[in-house]
Amino acid sequence: MIQDGFLIQALTMMAYHLPTLLATVFGLAMLWARAPAAAPGRALAIGGTAMMLGSSVLGMLISIGQTWLIHNTDDGFVSISSMVTIIGVLSMLLTVVNAVGLGLLAWGASKAMRSVAHNGGPRA
């Protein structure tokens, strides 16, 4: 049975990640549906946004897993502290993935803007 304390904390962890999840899903939908398939930088932007979405989803799952671990571990402090160390390393790696995704998104946007500047500006 799910403990009330765990459920509240898990929902709180999900709420922390909700703005990023919504923004990346919205951004991915815009890039996928509205950008022309041949647009310069589109693939970079989609890849970067997808990486950011994936790291956010995994970060949320790690947060919920850590909360579950704290609520359900009977082995004592040693077991929890070793798992928290592993979770910390995973979180750091997800931060790197998120940063790479943001870099790809910026690179794609830069490529698209350079293309517009070289072609005489935006078309009406």
Short mmCIF file of N, CA and C in Angstrom, two decimals:
data_model
loop_
_atom_site.label_atom_id
_atom_site.label_comp_id
_atom_site.label_asym_id
_atom_site.label_seq_id
_atom_site.Cartn_x
_atom_site.Cartn_y
_atom_site.Cartn_z
N MET A 1 0.84 -1.19 0.00
CA MET A 1 0.00 0.00 0.00
C MET A 1 0.88 1.25 0.00
N ILE A 2 0.48 2.26 -0.72
CA ILE A 2 1.25 3.49 -0.80
C ILE A 2 1.01 4.33 0.45
N GLN A 3 2.10 4.75 1.05
CA GLN A 3 2.00 5.60 2.23
C GLN A 3 1.61 7.01 1.81
N ASP A 4 0.82 7.68 2.66
CA ASP A 4 0.38 9.04 2.35
C ASP A 4 1.56 9.99 2.21
N GLY A 5 2.56 9.86 3.08
CA GLY A 5 3.73 10.73 3.02
C GLY A 5 4.48 10.58 1.71
N PHE A 6 4.63 9.34 1.25
CA PHE A 6 5.31 9.10 -0.02
C PHE A 6 4.53 9.71 -1.17
N LEU A 7 3.23 9.50 -1.19
CA LEU A 7 2.40 10.00 -2.28
C LEU A 7 2.49 11.52 -2.38
N ILE A 8 2.42 12.20 -1.27
CA ILE A 8 2.50 13.67 -1.26
C ILE A 8 3.87 14.12 -1.76
N GLN A 9 4.94 13.47 -1.28
CA GLN A 9 6.27 13.85 -1.73
C GLN A 9 6.48 13.52 -3.20
N ALA A 10 5.96 12.41 -3.68
CA ALA A 10 6.10 12.05 -5.09
C ALA A 10 5.37 13.06 -5.97
N LEU A 11 4.19 13.47 -5.56
CA LEU A 11 3.46 14.49 -6.32
C LEU A 11 4.20 15.82 -6.30
N THR A 12 4.83 16.13 -5.19
CA THR A 12 5.63 17.35 -5.10
C THR A 12 6.81 17.29 -6.06
N MET A 13 7.48 16.14 -6.13
CA MET A 13 8.60 15.97 -7.05
C MET A 13 8.13 16.13 -8.50
N MET A 14 6.97 15.59 -8.81
CA MET A 14 6.42 15.73 -10.16
C MET A 14 6.11 17.20 -10.45
N ALA A 15 5.59 17.92 -9.46
CA ALA A 15 5.25 19.33 -9.64
C ALA A 15 6.50 20.17 -9.90
N TYR A 16 7.62 19.82 -9.27
CA TYR A 16 8.87 20.54 -9.50
C TYR A 16 9.31 20.43 -10.96
N HIS A 17 9.08 19.29 -11.57
CA HIS A 17 9.52 19.04 -12.94
C HIS A 17 8.49 19.44 -13.99
N LEU A 18 7.26 19.71 -13.58
CA LEU A 18 6.18 20.00 -14.52
C LEU A 18 6.46 21.17 -15.45
N PRO A 19 6.95 22.33 -14.97
CA PRO A 19 7.19 23.44 -15.91
C PRO A 19 8.16 23.09 -17.03
N THR A 20 9.25 22.40 -16.69
CA THR A 20 10.23 22.01 -17.71
C THR A 20 9.63 20.99 -18.66
N LEU A 21 8.88 20.05 -18.12
CA LEU A 21 8.24 19.04 -18.97
C LEU A 21 7.28 19.70 -19.96
N LEU A 22 6.46 20.60 -19.47
CA LEU A 22 5.50 21.28 -20.36
C LEU A 22 6.21 22.12 -21.41
N ALA A 23 7.24 22.86 -21.01
CA ALA A 23 7.96 23.72 -21.95
C ALA A 23 8.66 22.90 -23.04
N THR A 24 9.28 21.79 -22.65
CA THR A 24 9.99 21.00 -23.66
C THR A 24 9.02 20.26 -24.58
N VAL A 25 7.91 19.77 -24.04
CA VAL A 25 6.91 19.12 -24.90
C VAL A 25 6.33 20.14 -25.88
N PHE A 26 6.02 21.33 -25.40
CA PHE A 26 5.49 22.39 -26.25
C PHE A 26 6.51 22.78 -27.32
N GLY A 27 7.77 22.95 -26.91
CA GLY A 27 8.82 23.31 -27.86
C GLY A 27 9.03 22.23 -28.91
N LEU A 28 9.04 20.98 -28.47
CA LEU A 28 9.21 19.87 -29.41
C LEU A 28 8.05 19.81 -30.40
N ALA A 29 6.84 20.02 -29.92
CA ALA A 29 5.67 20.02 -30.80
C ALA A 29 5.75 21.15 -31.82
N MET A 30 6.18 22.33 -31.38
CA MET A 30 6.32 23.45 -32.32
C MET A 30 7.38 23.16 -33.37
N LEU A 31 8.53 22.65 -32.94
CA LEU A 31 9.61 22.36 -33.88
C LEU A 31 9.21 21.26 -34.86
N TRP A 32 8.51 20.27 -34.36
CA TRP A 32 8.12 19.13 -35.20
C TRP A 32 7.04 19.51 -36.22
N ALA A 33 6.04 20.24 -35.76
CA ALA A 33 4.87 20.51 -36.60
C ALA A 33 4.99 21.79 -37.42
N ARG A 34 5.66 22.80 -36.91
CA ARG A 34 5.62 24.10 -37.57
C ARG A 34 6.85 24.42 -38.39
N ALA A 35 8.02 23.85 -38.05
CA ALA A 35 9.23 24.16 -38.81
C ALA A 35 9.27 23.31 -40.08
N PRO A 36 9.60 23.92 -41.20
CA PRO A 36 9.71 23.13 -42.44
C PRO A 36 10.79 22.05 -42.28
N ALA A 37 10.54 20.90 -42.89
CA ALA A 37 11.46 19.77 -42.75
C ALA A 37 12.88 20.10 -43.21
N ALA A 38 13.02 20.98 -44.19
CA ALA A 38 14.33 21.32 -44.72
C ALA A 38 14.94 22.54 -44.04
N ALA A 39 14.31 23.06 -43.00
CA ALA A 39 14.82 24.26 -42.33
C ALA A 39 16.19 23.99 -41.72
N PRO A 40 17.13 24.91 -41.95
CA PRO A 40 18.46 24.73 -41.36
C PRO A 40 18.38 24.74 -39.84
N GLY A 41 19.04 23.82 -39.22
CA GLY A 41 19.06 23.77 -37.76
C GLY A 41 17.89 23.05 -37.12
N ARG A 42 16.91 22.65 -37.90
CA ARG A 42 15.71 22.00 -37.35
C ARG A 42 16.07 20.70 -36.63
N ALA A 43 16.88 19.87 -37.26
CA ALA A 43 17.25 18.59 -36.64
C ALA A 43 18.03 18.80 -35.35
N LEU A 44 18.92 19.80 -35.34
CA LEU A 44 19.66 20.11 -34.11
C LEU A 44 18.73 20.56 -33.00
N ALA A 45 17.80 21.44 -33.35
CA ALA A 45 16.86 21.96 -32.36
C ALA A 45 15.95 20.86 -31.81
N ILE A 46 15.45 20.00 -32.70
CA ILE A 46 14.60 18.89 -32.26
C ILE A 46 15.40 17.93 -31.37
N GLY A 47 16.61 17.60 -31.79
CA GLY A 47 17.45 16.71 -30.98
C GLY A 47 17.76 17.29 -29.62
N GLY A 48 18.10 18.57 -29.58
CA GLY A 48 18.39 19.22 -28.31
C GLY A 48 17.19 19.28 -27.39
N THR A 49 16.04 19.61 -27.95
CA THR A 49 14.82 19.68 -27.14
C THR A 49 14.42 18.29 -26.65
N ALA A 50 14.58 17.29 -27.49
CA ALA A 50 14.28 15.91 -27.08
C ALA A 50 15.21 15.46 -25.95
N MET A 51 16.49 15.85 -26.03
CA MET A 51 17.43 15.52 -24.95
C MET A 51 17.01 16.18 -23.64
N MET A 52 16.58 17.43 -23.73
CA MET A 52 16.14 18.14 -22.54
C MET A 52 14.88 17.50 -21.95
N LEU A 53 13.96 17.10 -22.82
CA LEU A 53 12.74 16.42 -22.35
C LEU A 53 13.10 15.10 -21.68
N GLY A 54 13.95 14.33 -22.33
CA GLY A 54 14.35 13.04 -21.76
C GLY A 54 15.06 13.19 -20.41
N SER A 55 15.94 14.17 -20.31
CA SER A 55 16.64 14.35 -19.03
C SER A 55 15.68 14.82 -17.94
N SER A 56 14.69 15.60 -18.32
CA SER A 56 13.70 16.05 -17.34
C SER A 56 12.83 14.89 -16.85
N VAL A 57 12.40 14.03 -17.77
CA VAL A 57 11.60 12.86 -17.39
C VAL A 57 12.42 11.93 -16.49
N LEU A 58 13.66 11.66 -16.89
CA LEU A 58 14.51 10.79 -16.06
C LEU A 58 14.82 11.43 -14.71
N GLY A 59 15.02 12.74 -14.69
CA GLY A 59 15.24 13.44 -13.42
C GLY A 59 14.04 13.32 -12.49
N MET A 60 12.85 13.43 -13.05
CA MET A 60 11.64 13.27 -12.25
C MET A 60 11.55 11.85 -11.70
N LEU A 61 11.84 10.86 -12.54
CA LEU A 61 11.79 9.47 -12.09
C LEU A 61 12.84 9.19 -11.01
N ILE A 62 14.02 9.78 -11.16
CA ILE A 62 15.05 9.61 -10.13
C ILE A 62 14.60 10.24 -8.82
N SER A 63 13.99 11.41 -8.88
CA SER A 63 13.50 12.07 -7.67
C SER A 63 12.44 11.23 -6.97
N ILE A 64 11.53 10.69 -7.75
CA ILE A 64 10.48 9.84 -7.17
C ILE A 64 11.10 8.56 -6.60
N GLY A 65 12.08 7.99 -7.32
CA GLY A 65 12.77 6.80 -6.81
C GLY A 65 13.50 7.07 -5.51
N GLN A 66 14.14 8.22 -5.41
CA GLN A 66 14.83 8.58 -4.18
C GLN A 66 13.83 8.73 -3.03
N THR A 67 12.71 9.33 -3.31
CA THR A 67 11.67 9.47 -2.28
C THR A 67 11.16 8.10 -1.84
N TRP A 68 10.93 7.21 -2.81
CA TRP A 68 10.49 5.86 -2.48
C TRP A 68 11.53 5.14 -1.63
N LEU A 69 12.80 5.30 -2.00
CA LEU A 69 13.89 4.67 -1.26
C LEU A 69 13.91 5.13 0.20
N ILE A 70 13.76 6.39 0.40
CA ILE A 70 13.77 6.94 1.77
C ILE A 70 12.59 6.40 2.58
N HIS A 71 11.44 6.27 1.93
CA HIS A 71 10.25 5.80 2.65
C HIS A 71 10.22 4.30 2.88
N ASN A 72 10.97 3.53 2.09
CA ASN A 72 10.83 2.08 2.16
C ASN A 72 12.10 1.31 2.51
N THR A 73 13.15 1.98 2.94
CA THR A 73 14.38 1.28 3.28
C THR A 73 14.41 0.95 4.76
N ASP A 74 14.60 -0.32 5.04
CA ASP A 74 14.70 -0.77 6.43
C ASP A 74 16.14 -1.10 6.82
N ASP A 75 17.07 -1.00 5.84
CA ASP A 75 18.45 -1.40 6.09
C ASP A 75 19.25 -0.36 6.86
N GLY A 76 18.73 0.80 7.04
CA GLY A 76 19.44 1.81 7.81
C GLY A 76 20.17 2.81 6.94
N PHE A 77 20.97 3.62 7.60
CA PHE A 77 21.63 4.75 6.97
C PHE A 77 22.63 4.35 5.89
N VAL A 78 23.38 3.28 6.08
CA VAL A 78 24.43 2.90 5.14
C VAL A 78 23.83 2.62 3.76
N SER A 79 22.74 1.89 3.70
CA SER A 79 22.10 1.57 2.44
C SER A 79 21.58 2.83 1.75
N ILE A 80 20.95 3.69 2.51
CA ILE A 80 20.40 4.92 1.93
C ILE A 80 21.52 5.83 1.45
N SER A 81 22.57 5.98 2.22
CA SER A 81 23.63 6.90 1.83
C SER A 81 24.34 6.45 0.57
N SER A 82 24.54 5.14 0.41
CA SER A 82 25.17 4.67 -0.83
C SER A 82 24.26 4.88 -2.03
N MET A 83 22.97 4.68 -1.86
CA MET A 83 22.03 4.90 -2.96
C MET A 83 21.91 6.38 -3.30
N VAL A 84 21.95 7.24 -2.29
CA VAL A 84 21.86 8.67 -2.53
C VAL A 84 23.09 9.14 -3.31
N THR A 85 24.24 8.55 -3.05
CA THR A 85 25.45 8.88 -3.81
C THR A 85 25.26 8.52 -5.28
N ILE A 86 24.75 7.35 -5.54
CA ILE A 86 24.49 6.91 -6.92
C ILE A 86 23.47 7.83 -7.58
N ILE A 87 22.44 8.17 -6.86
CA ILE A 87 21.41 9.07 -7.39
C ILE A 87 22.01 10.44 -7.69
N GLY A 88 22.91 10.91 -6.83
CA GLY A 88 23.58 12.18 -7.07
C GLY A 88 24.40 12.17 -8.35
N VAL A 89 25.12 11.09 -8.59
CA VAL A 89 25.91 10.96 -9.82
C VAL A 89 24.99 10.93 -11.04
N LEU A 90 23.90 10.17 -10.95
CA LEU A 90 22.94 10.12 -12.07
C LEU A 90 22.34 11.50 -12.34
N SER A 91 22.02 12.22 -11.29
CA SER A 91 21.46 13.57 -11.45
C SER A 91 22.46 14.50 -12.12
N MET A 92 23.73 14.38 -11.74
CA MET A 92 24.77 15.20 -12.36
C MET A 92 24.89 14.88 -13.86
N LEU A 93 24.84 13.60 -14.20
CA LEU A 93 24.90 13.21 -15.61
C LEU A 93 23.71 13.75 -16.40
N LEU A 94 22.54 13.73 -15.77
CA LEU A 94 21.36 14.28 -16.44
C LEU A 94 21.49 15.78 -16.64
N THR A 95 22.16 16.47 -15.73
CA THR A 95 22.40 17.90 -15.89
C THR A 95 23.30 18.14 -17.09
N VAL A 96 24.29 17.29 -17.28
CA VAL A 96 25.17 17.40 -18.45
C VAL A 96 24.37 17.16 -19.73
N VAL A 97 23.52 16.14 -19.74
CA VAL A 97 22.68 15.86 -20.91
C VAL A 97 21.78 17.05 -21.21
N ASN A 98 21.22 17.64 -20.18
CA ASN A 98 20.35 18.81 -20.35
C ASN A 98 21.14 19.98 -20.94
N ALA A 99 22.37 20.18 -20.47
CA ALA A 99 23.21 21.27 -20.98
C ALA A 99 23.57 21.03 -22.45
N VAL A 100 23.87 19.79 -22.81
CA VAL A 100 24.16 19.47 -24.21
C VAL A 100 22.91 19.72 -25.07
N GLY A 101 21.75 19.33 -24.57
CA GLY A 101 20.50 19.58 -25.29
C GLY A 101 20.26 21.07 -25.51
N LEU A 102 20.52 21.87 -24.49
CA LEU A 102 20.36 23.32 -24.62
C LEU A 102 21.35 23.87 -25.64
N GLY A 103 22.57 23.34 -25.63
CA GLY A 103 23.56 23.77 -26.61
C GLY A 103 23.14 23.43 -28.03
N LEU A 104 22.59 22.23 -28.23
CA LEU A 104 22.10 21.84 -29.56
C LEU A 104 20.94 22.72 -30.00
N LEU A 105 20.06 23.04 -29.07
CA LEU A 105 18.93 23.90 -29.39
C LEU A 105 19.42 25.28 -29.81
N ALA A 106 20.38 25.83 -29.08
CA ALA A 106 20.94 27.14 -29.43
C ALA A 106 21.68 27.08 -30.77
N TRP A 107 22.41 26.00 -31.01
CA TRP A 107 23.12 25.84 -32.27
C TRP A 107 22.14 25.78 -33.43
N GLY A 108 21.05 25.03 -33.26
CA GLY A 108 20.03 24.96 -34.31
C GLY A 108 19.39 26.31 -34.57
N ALA A 109 19.09 27.06 -33.51
CA ALA A 109 18.50 28.39 -33.68
C ALA A 109 19.48 29.33 -34.37
N SER A 110 20.75 29.25 -34.00
CA SER A 110 21.78 30.08 -34.62
C SER A 110 21.91 29.77 -36.11
N LYS A 111 21.88 28.49 -36.42
CA LYS A 111 21.98 28.07 -37.82
C LYS A 111 20.79 28.60 -38.63
N ALA A 112 19.61 28.54 -38.06
CA ALA A 112 18.42 29.04 -38.73
C ALA A 112 18.50 30.56 -38.92
N MET A 113 18.98 31.27 -37.91
CA MET A 113 19.07 32.73 -38.01
C MET A 113 20.12 33.15 -39.04
N ARG A 114 21.24 32.43 -39.09
CA ARG A 114 22.26 32.74 -40.09
C ARG A 114 21.72 32.52 -41.49
N SER A 115 20.91 31.48 -41.66
CA SER A 115 20.33 31.19 -42.96
C SER A 115 19.40 32.31 -43.40
N VAL A 116 18.61 32.82 -42.48
CA VAL A 116 17.69 33.91 -42.80
C VAL A 116 18.48 35.17 -43.14
N ALA A 117 19.56 35.44 -42.40
CA ALA A 117 20.37 36.64 -42.66
C ALA A 117 21.07 36.56 -44.00
N HIS A 118 21.53 35.36 -44.39
CA HIS A 118 22.21 35.19 -45.68
C HIS A 118 21.25 35.22 -46.87
N ASN A 119 20.00 34.96 -46.62
CA ASN A 119 19.01 34.93 -47.71
C ASN A 119 18.23 36.22 -47.82
N GLY A 120 18.69 37.28 -47.19
CA GLY A 120 18.04 38.57 -47.35
C GLY A 120 16.92 38.84 -46.37
N GLY A 121 16.88 38.18 -45.26
CA GLY A 121 15.88 38.45 -44.24
C GLY A 121 14.66 37.56 -44.38
N PRO A 122 13.74 37.72 -43.44
CA PRO A 122 12.54 36.87 -43.45
C PRO A 122 11.64 37.19 -44.62
N ARG A 123 10.96 36.19 -45.08
CA ARG A 123 10.02 36.37 -46.19
C ARG A 123 8.62 36.56 -45.63
N ALA A 124 7.85 37.37 -46.32
CA ALA A 124 6.48 37.65 -45.87
C ALA A 124 5.52 36.59 -46.30
#
